[in-house]
Tab-separated table of C-alpha atoms in Angstrom:
chain	number	residue	atom	x	y	z
A	1	MET	CA	22.339	0.968	13.775
A	2	SER	CA	19.661	3.239	12.337
A	3	GLU	CA	17.563	5.413	14.631
A	4	ILE	CA	14.606	3.572	13.161
A	5	ALA	CA	15.088	1.117	16.003
A	6	ALA	CA	14.173	3.763	18.574
A	7	ASN	CA	10.748	2.329	19.402
A	8	ILE	CA	11.469	-1.390	19.188
A	9	SER	CA	13.530	-3.941	20.983
A	10	VAL	CA	16.995	-2.728	20.068
A	11	ASP	CA	18.041	-0.168	22.661
A	12	SER	CA	21.684	0.244	21.770
A	13	GLN	CA	23.040	1.387	18.455
A	14	ASP	CA	26.121	-0.619	19.121
A	15	GLU	CA	24.262	-3.930	19.384
A	16	GLU	CA	25.142	-6.436	16.679
A	17	LEU	CA	22.701	-6.909	13.843
A	18	PRO	CA	20.854	-10.253	13.793
A	19	SER	CA	21.966	-13.124	11.561
A	20	ALA	CA	20.930	-13.303	7.924
A	21	MET	CA	18.707	-16.318	8.650
A	22	THR	CA	16.886	-14.477	11.442
A	23	VAL	CA	16.348	-11.467	9.217
A	24	ALA	CA	15.060	-13.671	6.376
A	25	LEU	CA	12.545	-15.465	8.608
A	26	VAL	CA	11.261	-12.196	10.065
A	27	GLN	CA	10.889	-10.711	6.598
A	28	LEU	CA	9.074	-13.854	5.424
A	29	ALA	CA	6.579	-13.632	8.280
A	30	LEU	CA	5.995	-9.913	7.722
A	31	ALA	CA	5.715	-10.329	3.949
A	32	CYS	CA	3.062	-13.010	4.423
A	33	GLY	CA	0.908	-10.416	6.150
A	34	GLY	CA	1.535	-8.053	3.261
A	35	PHE	CA	0.466	-10.804	0.866
A	36	GLY	CA	-2.851	-11.222	2.679
A	37	ILE	CA	-3.469	-7.484	2.885
A	38	GLY	CA	-2.576	-6.930	-0.767
A	39	THR	CA	-4.809	-9.773	-1.900
A	40	GLY	CA	-7.719	-8.406	0.108
A	41	GLU	CA	-7.209	-4.860	-1.089
A	42	PHE	CA	-6.845	-5.549	-4.798
A	43	ALA	CA	-9.053	-8.620	-5.335
A	44	ILE	CA	-12.197	-6.504	-5.071
A	45	MET	CA	-11.105	-4.501	-8.107
A	46	GLY	CA	-11.395	-7.549	-10.351
A	47	LEU	CA	-14.670	-8.606	-8.729
A	48	LEU	CA	-16.569	-5.308	-8.780
A	49	PRO	CA	-18.993	-6.443	-11.532
A	50	ASN	CA	-19.760	-9.602	-9.540
A	51	VAL	CA	-20.312	-7.654	-6.314
A	52	ALA	CA	-22.504	-5.175	-8.176
A	53	GLU	CA	-24.645	-7.997	-9.554
A	54	THR	CA	-25.043	-9.675	-6.151
A	55	PHE	CA	-26.195	-6.508	-4.401
A	56	SER	CA	-28.074	-5.034	-7.400
A	57	VAL	CA	-25.990	-1.863	-7.674
A	58	THR	CA	-24.029	-0.344	-10.571
A	59	THR	CA	-20.312	-0.991	-11.005
A	60	PRO	CA	-19.401	2.642	-10.115
A	61	GLN	CA	-21.569	2.314	-6.980
A	62	ALA	CA	-19.831	-0.955	-6.101
A	63	GLY	CA	-16.583	1.008	-6.350
A	64	TYR	CA	-17.557	2.762	-3.119
A	65	VAL	CA	-16.461	-0.332	-1.179
A	66	ILE	CA	-12.920	0.365	-2.406
A	67	SER	CA	-13.193	3.856	-0.971
A	68	ALA	CA	-14.610	2.424	2.276
A	69	TYR	CA	-11.596	0.134	2.699
A	70	ALA	CA	-9.257	3.003	1.890
A	71	LEU	CA	-11.026	5.188	4.458
A	72	GLY	CA	-10.482	2.447	7.030
A	73	VAL	CA	-6.760	2.558	6.322
A	74	VAL	CA	-6.694	6.343	6.510
A	75	VAL	CA	-8.459	6.377	9.879
A	76	GLY	CA	-6.887	3.269	11.356
A	77	ALA	CA	-3.211	3.912	10.632
A	78	PRO	CA	-2.653	7.101	12.670
A	79	VAL	CA	-5.172	6.247	15.407
A	80	ILE	CA	-3.730	2.785	16.040
A	81	ALA	CA	-0.131	4.034	15.795
A	82	VAL	CA	-0.771	6.643	18.494
A	83	LEU	CA	-2.922	4.543	20.820
A	84	ALA	CA	-0.521	1.595	20.593
A	85	ALA	CA	2.636	3.680	21.073
A	86	LYS	CA	3.526	1.793	24.247
A	87	MET	CA	2.559	-1.655	22.952
A	88	ALA	CA	5.254	-4.178	22.034
A	89	ARG	CA	5.583	-4.352	18.246
A	90	ARG	CA	5.190	-8.111	18.071
A	91	THR	CA	1.984	-7.948	20.125
A	92	LEU	CA	0.674	-5.135	17.954
A	93	LEU	CA	1.384	-7.035	14.738
A	94	LEU	CA	-0.438	-10.108	16.058
A	95	THR	CA	-3.448	-8.019	17.114
A	96	LEU	CA	-3.640	-6.214	13.796
A	97	MET	CA	-3.632	-9.427	11.776
A	98	LEU	CA	-6.347	-10.963	13.959
A	99	ILE	CA	-8.572	-7.928	13.302
A	100	PHE	CA	-7.760	-8.122	9.595
A	101	ALA	CA	-8.653	-11.823	9.445
A	102	ALA	CA	-11.937	-11.307	11.284
A	103	GLY	CA	-12.910	-8.386	9.047
A	104	ASN	CA	-12.379	-10.352	5.837
A	105	ILE	CA	-14.130	-13.509	6.993
A	106	SER	CA	-17.074	-11.361	8.079
A	107	SER	CA	-17.032	-9.592	4.698
A	108	ALA	CA	-17.593	-12.951	3.015
A	109	MET	CA	-20.811	-13.368	5.031
A	110	ALA	CA	-22.195	-9.819	4.634
A	111	PRO	CA	-25.948	-9.973	3.883
A	112	THR	CA	-26.365	-6.475	2.366
A	113	PHE	CA	-24.345	-3.973	0.379
A	114	GLU	CA	-24.373	-1.574	3.335
A	115	SER	CA	-23.011	-4.188	5.747
A	116	PHE	CA	-20.418	-5.296	3.192
A	117	THR	CA	-19.259	-1.686	2.798
A	118	LEU	CA	-18.993	-1.284	6.588
A	119	LEU	CA	-17.004	-4.516	6.934
A	120	ARG	CA	-14.600	-3.412	4.219
A	121	PHE	CA	-14.003	-0.281	6.294
A	122	VAL	CA	-13.275	-2.432	9.366
A	123	SER	CA	-10.952	-4.691	7.341
A	124	GLY	CA	-8.942	-1.643	6.295
A	125	LEU	CA	-8.325	-0.372	9.838
A	126	PRO	CA	-5.199	-2.550	10.548
A	127	HIS	CA	-3.664	-2.096	7.082
A	128	GLY	CA	-1.533	1.004	7.500
A	129	ALA	CA	-0.398	0.326	11.050
A	130	TYR	CA	0.656	-3.205	10.071
A	131	PHE	CA	2.802	-2.075	7.159
A	132	GLY	CA	4.224	0.830	9.120
A	133	VAL	CA	5.314	-1.279	12.087
A	134	ALA	CA	6.509	-4.101	9.815
A	135	ALA	CA	8.652	-1.651	7.843
A	136	LEU	CA	10.201	-0.257	11.018
A	137	VAL	CA	11.016	-3.730	12.327
A	138	ALA	CA	12.557	-4.820	9.011
A	139	ALA	CA	14.599	-1.632	8.562
A	140	SER	CA	15.973	-1.816	12.101
A	141	MET	CA	17.511	-5.232	11.409
A	142	VAL	CA	19.786	-4.192	8.521
A	143	PRO	CA	22.529	-1.583	7.933
A	144	ALA	CA	21.294	1.935	7.169
A	145	HIS	CA	22.345	1.829	3.528
A	146	ARG	CA	20.079	-1.201	2.932
A	147	ARG	CA	16.930	0.131	4.605
A	148	ALA	CA	14.891	0.684	1.452
A	149	ARG	CA	15.618	-2.832	0.246
A	150	ALA	CA	14.519	-4.249	3.618
A	151	VAL	CA	11.294	-2.252	3.361
A	152	GLY	CA	10.925	-3.451	-0.224
A	153	ARG	CA	11.152	-7.085	0.875
A	154	VAL	CA	8.329	-6.548	3.366
A	155	MET	CA	6.312	-4.871	0.619
A	156	LEU	CA	7.152	-7.836	-1.603
A	157	GLY	CA	4.204	-9.560	0.044
A	158	LEU	CA	1.966	-6.783	-1.255
A	159	THR	CA	3.382	-6.896	-4.772
A	160	VAL	CA	3.371	-10.703	-4.982
A	161	ALA	CA	-0.285	-10.506	-3.966
A	162	THR	CA	-1.027	-8.576	-7.145
A	163	LEU	CA	0.861	-11.217	-9.142
A	164	LEU	CA	-0.539	-14.379	-7.545
A	165	GLY	CA	-3.062	-13.727	-4.792
A	166	THR	CA	-5.289	-11.255	-6.607
A	167	PRO	CA	-5.532	-13.113	-9.944
A	168	LEU	CA	-6.175	-16.438	-8.200
A	169	THR	CA	-8.843	-15.080	-5.881
A	170	THR	CA	-10.404	-13.203	-8.808
A	171	PHE	CA	-10.477	-16.387	-10.893
A	172	PHE	CA	-12.057	-18.469	-8.140
A	173	GLY	CA	-14.294	-15.583	-7.167
A	174	GLN	CA	-15.657	-15.402	-10.696
A	175	SER	CA	-15.831	-19.179	-11.139
A	176	LEU	CA	-17.360	-20.035	-7.749
A	177	ASP	CA	-18.486	-17.040	-5.742
A	178	TRP	CA	-16.817	-13.711	-4.957
A	179	GLN	CA	-17.282	-14.369	-1.236
A	180	VAL	CA	-14.685	-17.161	-1.542
A	181	ALA	CA	-12.044	-14.486	-2.200
A	182	PHE	CA	-12.582	-12.726	1.123
A	183	PHE	CA	-12.826	-15.929	3.125
A	184	SER	CA	-9.461	-16.970	1.638
A	185	VAL	CA	-7.941	-13.628	2.604
A	186	GLY	CA	-9.131	-14.150	6.164
A	187	VAL	CA	-7.364	-17.520	6.251
A	188	LEU	CA	-4.160	-15.826	5.030
A	189	GLY	CA	-4.466	-13.418	7.947
A	190	LEU	CA	-4.650	-16.307	10.406
A	191	LEU	CA	-1.615	-17.938	8.782
A	192	THR	CA	0.311	-14.701	9.272
A	193	VAL	CA	-0.559	-14.710	12.961
A	194	VAL	CA	1.075	-18.137	13.257
A	195	LEU	CA	4.212	-17.069	11.372
A	196	ILE	CA	4.652	-13.877	13.405
A	197	TRP	CA	4.169	-15.848	16.623
A	198	PHE	CA	7.010	-18.220	15.716
A	199	TYR	CA	9.464	-16.018	13.833
A	200	VAL	CA	9.223	-12.397	14.985
A	201	PRO	CA	11.195	-12.088	18.244
A	202	LYS	CA	9.653	-10.615	21.373
A	203	ASP	CA	10.545	-6.995	21.985
A	204	ARG	CA	10.273	-4.355	24.663
A	205	VAL	CA	9.093	-0.803	24.251
A	206	SER	CA	11.428	2.158	24.608
A	207	ALA	CA	10.899	4.056	27.853
A	208	GLU	CA	10.548	7.292	25.840
A	209	ALA	CA	7.796	5.923	23.582
A	210	GLY	CA	4.406	7.491	24.041
A	211	PHE	CA	1.355	9.270	22.711
A	212	LEU	CA	2.852	12.753	22.605
A	213	ARG	CA	6.124	11.710	20.984
A	214	GLU	CA	4.281	10.008	18.127
A	215	LEU	CA	2.051	13.029	17.577
A	216	GLY	CA	5.241	15.038	17.155
A	217	ALA	CA	5.500	13.638	13.622
A	218	PHE	CA	2.676	15.939	12.548
A	219	ARG	CA	4.616	19.007	13.660
A	220	ARG	CA	7.136	18.404	10.894
A	221	PRO	CA	6.285	20.015	7.508
A	222	GLN	CA	8.326	17.449	5.573
A	223	VAL	CA	6.176	14.645	6.985
A	224	TRP	CA	3.053	16.368	5.635
A	225	LEU	CA	4.659	17.057	2.272
A	226	THR	CA	5.833	13.461	1.865
A	227	LEU	CA	2.374	12.192	2.751
A	228	GLY	CA	0.960	14.694	0.260
A	229	ILE	CA	3.148	13.318	-2.518
A	230	ALA	CA	1.728	9.846	-1.894
A	231	ALA	CA	-1.879	10.973	-1.447
A	232	VAL	CA	-2.022	13.146	-4.557
A	233	GLY	CA	0.691	11.873	-6.867
A	234	TYR	CA	-0.158	8.174	-6.733
A	235	GLY	CA	-3.943	8.264	-6.978
A	236	GLY	CA	-3.567	7.713	-10.706
A	237	MET	CA	-2.640	4.052	-10.387
A	238	PHE	CA	-5.828	3.432	-8.412
A	239	ALA	CA	-7.991	5.496	-10.767
A	240	MET	CA	-6.943	3.134	-13.546
A	241	PHE	CA	-6.742	-0.140	-11.644
A	242	SER	CA	-10.049	0.211	-9.780
A	243	TYR	CA	-11.916	-0.234	-13.048
A	244	ILE	CA	-9.534	-2.528	-14.893
A	245	ALA	CA	-12.111	-5.342	-15.108
A	246	SER	CA	-14.612	-3.156	-16.968
A	247	THR	CA	-11.887	-1.545	-19.107
A	248	THR	CA	-10.779	-5.016	-20.190
A	249	THR	CA	-14.246	-6.253	-21.120
A	250	GLU	CA	-15.956	-3.072	-22.328
A	251	VAL	CA	-13.122	-1.079	-23.941
A	252	ALA	CA	-10.702	-3.743	-25.177
A	253	MET	CA	-13.700	-6.078	-25.760
A	254	LEU	CA	-11.967	-9.050	-24.186
A	255	PRO	CA	-13.823	-11.857	-22.383
A	256	GLU	CA	-14.137	-11.859	-18.602
A	257	THR	CA	-11.506	-14.600	-18.436
A	258	ALA	CA	-8.922	-12.018	-19.610
A	259	VAL	CA	-9.336	-9.967	-16.413
A	260	PRO	CA	-7.049	-12.245	-14.338
A	261	ILE	CA	-4.431	-11.949	-17.081
A	262	MET	CA	-4.495	-8.171	-16.770
A	263	LEU	CA	-4.170	-8.523	-13.011
A	264	VAL	CA	-1.127	-10.768	-13.482
A	265	LEU	CA	0.484	-8.191	-15.788
A	266	PHE	CA	-0.151	-5.472	-13.236
A	267	GLY	CA	1.341	-7.699	-10.546
A	268	VAL	CA	4.460	-8.410	-12.594
A	269	GLY	CA	4.869	-4.663	-13.044
A	270	MET	CA	4.467	-3.979	-9.320
A	271	ASN	CA	7.059	-6.617	-8.445
A	272	ALA	CA	9.487	-5.218	-10.995
A	273	GLY	CA	8.873	-1.696	-9.701
A	274	ASN	CA	9.306	-2.780	-6.069
A	275	PHE	CA	12.608	-4.512	-6.815
A	276	ILE	CA	14.062	-1.748	-8.968
A	277	GLY	CA	12.595	1.072	-6.906
A	278	SER	CA	13.955	-0.155	-3.573
A	279	TRP	CA	17.417	-0.540	-5.114
A	280	LEU	CA	17.247	2.926	-6.655
A	281	ALA	CA	15.962	4.434	-3.391
A	282	ASP	CA	19.067	3.249	-1.542
A	283	LYS	CA	21.086	5.110	-4.210
A	284	SER	CA	18.952	8.259	-4.603
A	285	LEU	CA	15.841	8.594	-2.471
A	286	LEU	CA	14.523	11.888	-3.837
A	287	GLY	CA	15.524	11.057	-7.393
A	288	THR	CA	13.449	7.879	-7.253
A	289	ILE	CA	10.384	9.713	-5.956
A	290	GLY	CA	10.536	12.540	-8.484
A	291	GLY	CA	11.388	10.263	-11.395
A	292	SER	CA	8.486	7.934	-10.654
A	293	LEU	CA	5.998	10.825	-10.746
A	294	VAL	CA	7.162	11.836	-14.220
A	295	TYR	CA	7.088	8.198	-15.291
A	296	ASN	CA	3.484	7.826	-14.092
A	297	ILE	CA	2.335	10.835	-16.131
A	298	VAL	CA	3.658	9.222	-19.286
A	299	VAL	CA	2.393	5.666	-18.778
A	300	LEU	CA	-1.068	6.660	-17.524
A	301	THR	CA	-1.587	8.899	-20.538
A	302	THR	CA	-0.468	6.016	-22.753
A	303	PHE	CA	-3.002	3.754	-21.035
A	304	SER	CA	-5.904	6.019	-22.041
A	305	LEU	CA	-4.651	6.318	-25.615
A	306	THR	CA	-4.185	2.570	-26.142
A	307	ALA	CA	-6.849	0.906	-23.942
A	308	ALA	CA	-8.934	-0.251	-26.916
A	309	ASN	CA	-6.063	-2.376	-28.223
A	310	PRO	CA	-5.836	-5.624	-26.192
A	311	TYR	CA	-2.062	-5.989	-26.597
A	312	LEU	CA	-1.230	-2.351	-25.857
A	313	LEU	CA	-3.658	-2.419	-22.941
A	314	GLY	CA	-1.707	-5.313	-21.450
A	315	LEU	CA	1.583	-3.481	-21.939
A	316	SER	CA	0.204	-0.303	-20.375
A	317	VAL	CA	-1.163	-2.179	-17.374
A	318	PHE	CA	2.293	-3.696	-16.801
A	319	LEU	CA	3.985	-0.292	-17.077
A	320	VAL	CA	1.519	1.364	-14.717
A	321	GLY	CA	2.231	-1.396	-12.200
A	322	CYS	CA	5.935	-0.547	-12.393
A	323	GLY	CA	5.045	2.847	-10.929
A	324	PHE	CA	4.990	1.156	-7.522
A	325	ALA	CA	8.743	1.814	-7.535
A	326	ALA	CA	8.034	4.837	-5.327
A	327	GLY	CA	6.542	2.750	-2.492
A	328	PRO	CA	9.773	1.804	-0.647
A	329	ALA	CA	11.241	5.236	-1.376
A	330	LEU	CA	8.358	7.126	0.224
A	331	GLN	CA	8.324	4.793	3.221
A	332	THR	CA	12.051	5.342	3.770
A	333	ARG	CA	11.714	9.093	3.235
A	334	LEU	CA	9.140	9.255	6.034
A	335	MET	CA	11.534	7.427	8.347
A	336	ASP	CA	14.156	10.074	7.618
A	337	VAL	CA	11.971	13.133	8.151
A	338	ALA	CA	9.966	11.866	11.153
A	339	ALA	CA	12.937	11.739	13.569
A	340	ASP	CA	11.755	10.075	16.808
A	341	ALA	CA	8.062	9.782	15.793
A	342	GLN	CA	8.575	7.089	13.205
A	343	THR	CA	5.744	4.717	14.066
A	344	LEU	CA	3.031	7.253	13.321
A	345	ALA	CA	4.816	8.556	10.226
A	346	ALA	CA	5.492	5.079	8.842
A	347	ALA	CA	1.905	3.959	9.406
A	348	SER	CA	0.562	7.180	7.891
A	349	ASN	CA	2.352	6.407	4.625
A	350	HIS	CA	-0.295	3.784	3.967
A	351	SER	CA	-3.011	6.195	4.995
A	352	ALA	CA	-1.690	8.517	2.309
A	353	PHE	CA	-1.622	5.751	-0.297
A	354	ASN	CA	-5.174	4.835	0.574
A	355	ILE	CA	-6.267	8.446	0.351
A	356	ALA	CA	-4.790	8.105	-3.134
A	357	ASN	CA	-6.825	4.908	-3.522
A	358	ALA	CA	-10.032	6.641	-2.431
A	359	ILE	CA	-9.399	9.739	-4.547
A	360	GLY	CA	-8.460	7.665	-7.581
A	361	ALA	CA	-11.477	5.342	-7.365
A	362	TRP	CA	-13.827	8.277	-6.696
A	363	LEU	CA	-12.538	10.503	-9.513
A	364	GLY	CA	-12.408	7.540	-11.870
A	365	GLY	CA	-16.028	6.748	-11.042
A	366	LEU	CA	-17.040	10.386	-11.644
A	367	VAL	CA	-15.383	10.409	-15.052
A	368	ILE	CA	-17.037	7.135	-16.005
A	369	ALA	CA	-20.442	8.274	-14.750
A	370	GLY	CA	-19.943	11.491	-16.723
A	371	GLY	CA	-19.881	9.483	-19.943
A	372	TYR	CA	-16.142	9.690	-20.714
A	373	GLY	CA	-15.641	5.934	-20.551
A	374	PHE	CA	-13.431	3.571	-18.596
A	375	ALA	CA	-10.319	4.406	-20.622
A	376	ALA	CA	-10.435	8.026	-19.447
A	377	THR	CA	-9.314	6.921	-15.965
A	378	GLY	CA	-5.736	7.063	-17.256
A	379	TYR	CA	-6.049	10.778	-17.969
A	380	VAL	CA	-7.344	11.272	-14.412
A	381	GLY	CA	-4.281	9.435	-13.144
A	382	ALA	CA	-1.865	11.490	-15.221
A	383	ALA	CA	-3.401	14.703	-13.884
A	384	LEU	CA	-2.996	13.497	-10.291
A	385	SER	CA	0.664	12.604	-10.878
A	386	PHE	CA	1.222	16.057	-12.374
A	387	LEU	CA	-0.229	17.649	-9.228
A	388	GLY	CA	2.018	15.393	-7.164
A	389	LEU	CA	5.055	16.948	-8.853
A	390	PHE	CA	4.122	20.334	-7.379
A	391	VAL	CA	4.008	18.838	-3.870
A	392	PHE	CA	7.370	17.185	-4.507
A	393	ALA	CA	8.824	20.497	-5.691
A	394	ALA	CA	7.601	22.172	-2.486
A	395	SER	CA	9.322	19.477	-0.429
A	396	LEU	CA	12.592	19.977	-2.298
A	397	ARG	CA	12.397	23.742	-1.899
A	398	LEU	CA	11.822	23.448	1.850
A	399	GLU	CA	14.716	21.014	2.261
A	400	ARG	CA	17.099	23.276	0.371
A	401	ARG	CA	15.982	26.264	2.436
A	402	ASP	CA	16.558	24.350	5.668
A	403	ARG	CA	20.007	23.262	4.537
A	404	SER	CA	20.913	26.827	3.635
A	405	ALA	CA	19.732	28.047	7.039
A	406	GLN	CA	21.824	25.398	8.806
A	407	ALA	CA	24.903	26.388	6.784
A	408	ILE	CA	24.723	30.003	7.943
């Protein structure tokens, strides 16, 4: 049994693993939450022009709500993980999804742009902690050599959201009202509460779990470096995707009805990347992380070069989505390097990805406001992935140095 189970209900490494049916039902319940979170996070990107029109702001200004949500994730993940260190995981998951549901339903009723921005921040608070705890629960229920695939199946909810949830809510948001999208996401959050209540077994907290042990994750340099890879190296996907609606209509000159199609292509790519990436991560964790950074440099540069062509734009959007292959790998890497402080480290992975989200959306908006156009967001993304390679190289160098020191 993996040490990932240290903070949840399994106290003995010799205890038998649960049945395949039990594991499948738990993963289904957890993935449903990921589906709701993913839909809520990405739907706004296809609805930015509509939000901008409603609140009488520019599209780049409307992009600040993406950064507000991302900031909520960044703040919420470590704070909740530490404060809830002695809370049962099932109880924590239920609480997080109730907060998420309330935040999204309230977002649909926001009267001003300022209140909408604040509510997007609140909606982001449970995001990272939910995925972190869900990943730990899923990984603890399978053999060690299948951890990344278990994490990938939980993240499947997030990737399926980009394939189905986001395009559907974008379509209905454009056809009816963008507020419908966030109300629907809130309902998904409530559905997840029901599924977790029925399918995720009750657990007890380890006697050693606590505030100080979780904070110990931040004393480990490899934890910081892995978070840095995510925060810097994967901002490129968000720099591109945050403005995909405007790129589709203003660069490729396609009608607004083509935006959901682009979102579907991105979602197909994310699902393909999640499936392939989790399989590769169980074979070569570091190879998957490093290879995906190089891959992102190539496809994001291609995006900028081909965005004016509708067919090549669609292909590039799909290929950029495939870059999500690093998601399960980075989550599993954090589990390995965090030792006995895995809850905080696992939750912080999503803080790092949402720092990437905030950085990508912000830098993309700066480039657009500077007159370089929506297509230039791909170049921004390629530059961020290139910087991520340096952080990855530092992590490899430190690991090799530590291994050499242990061998002496």
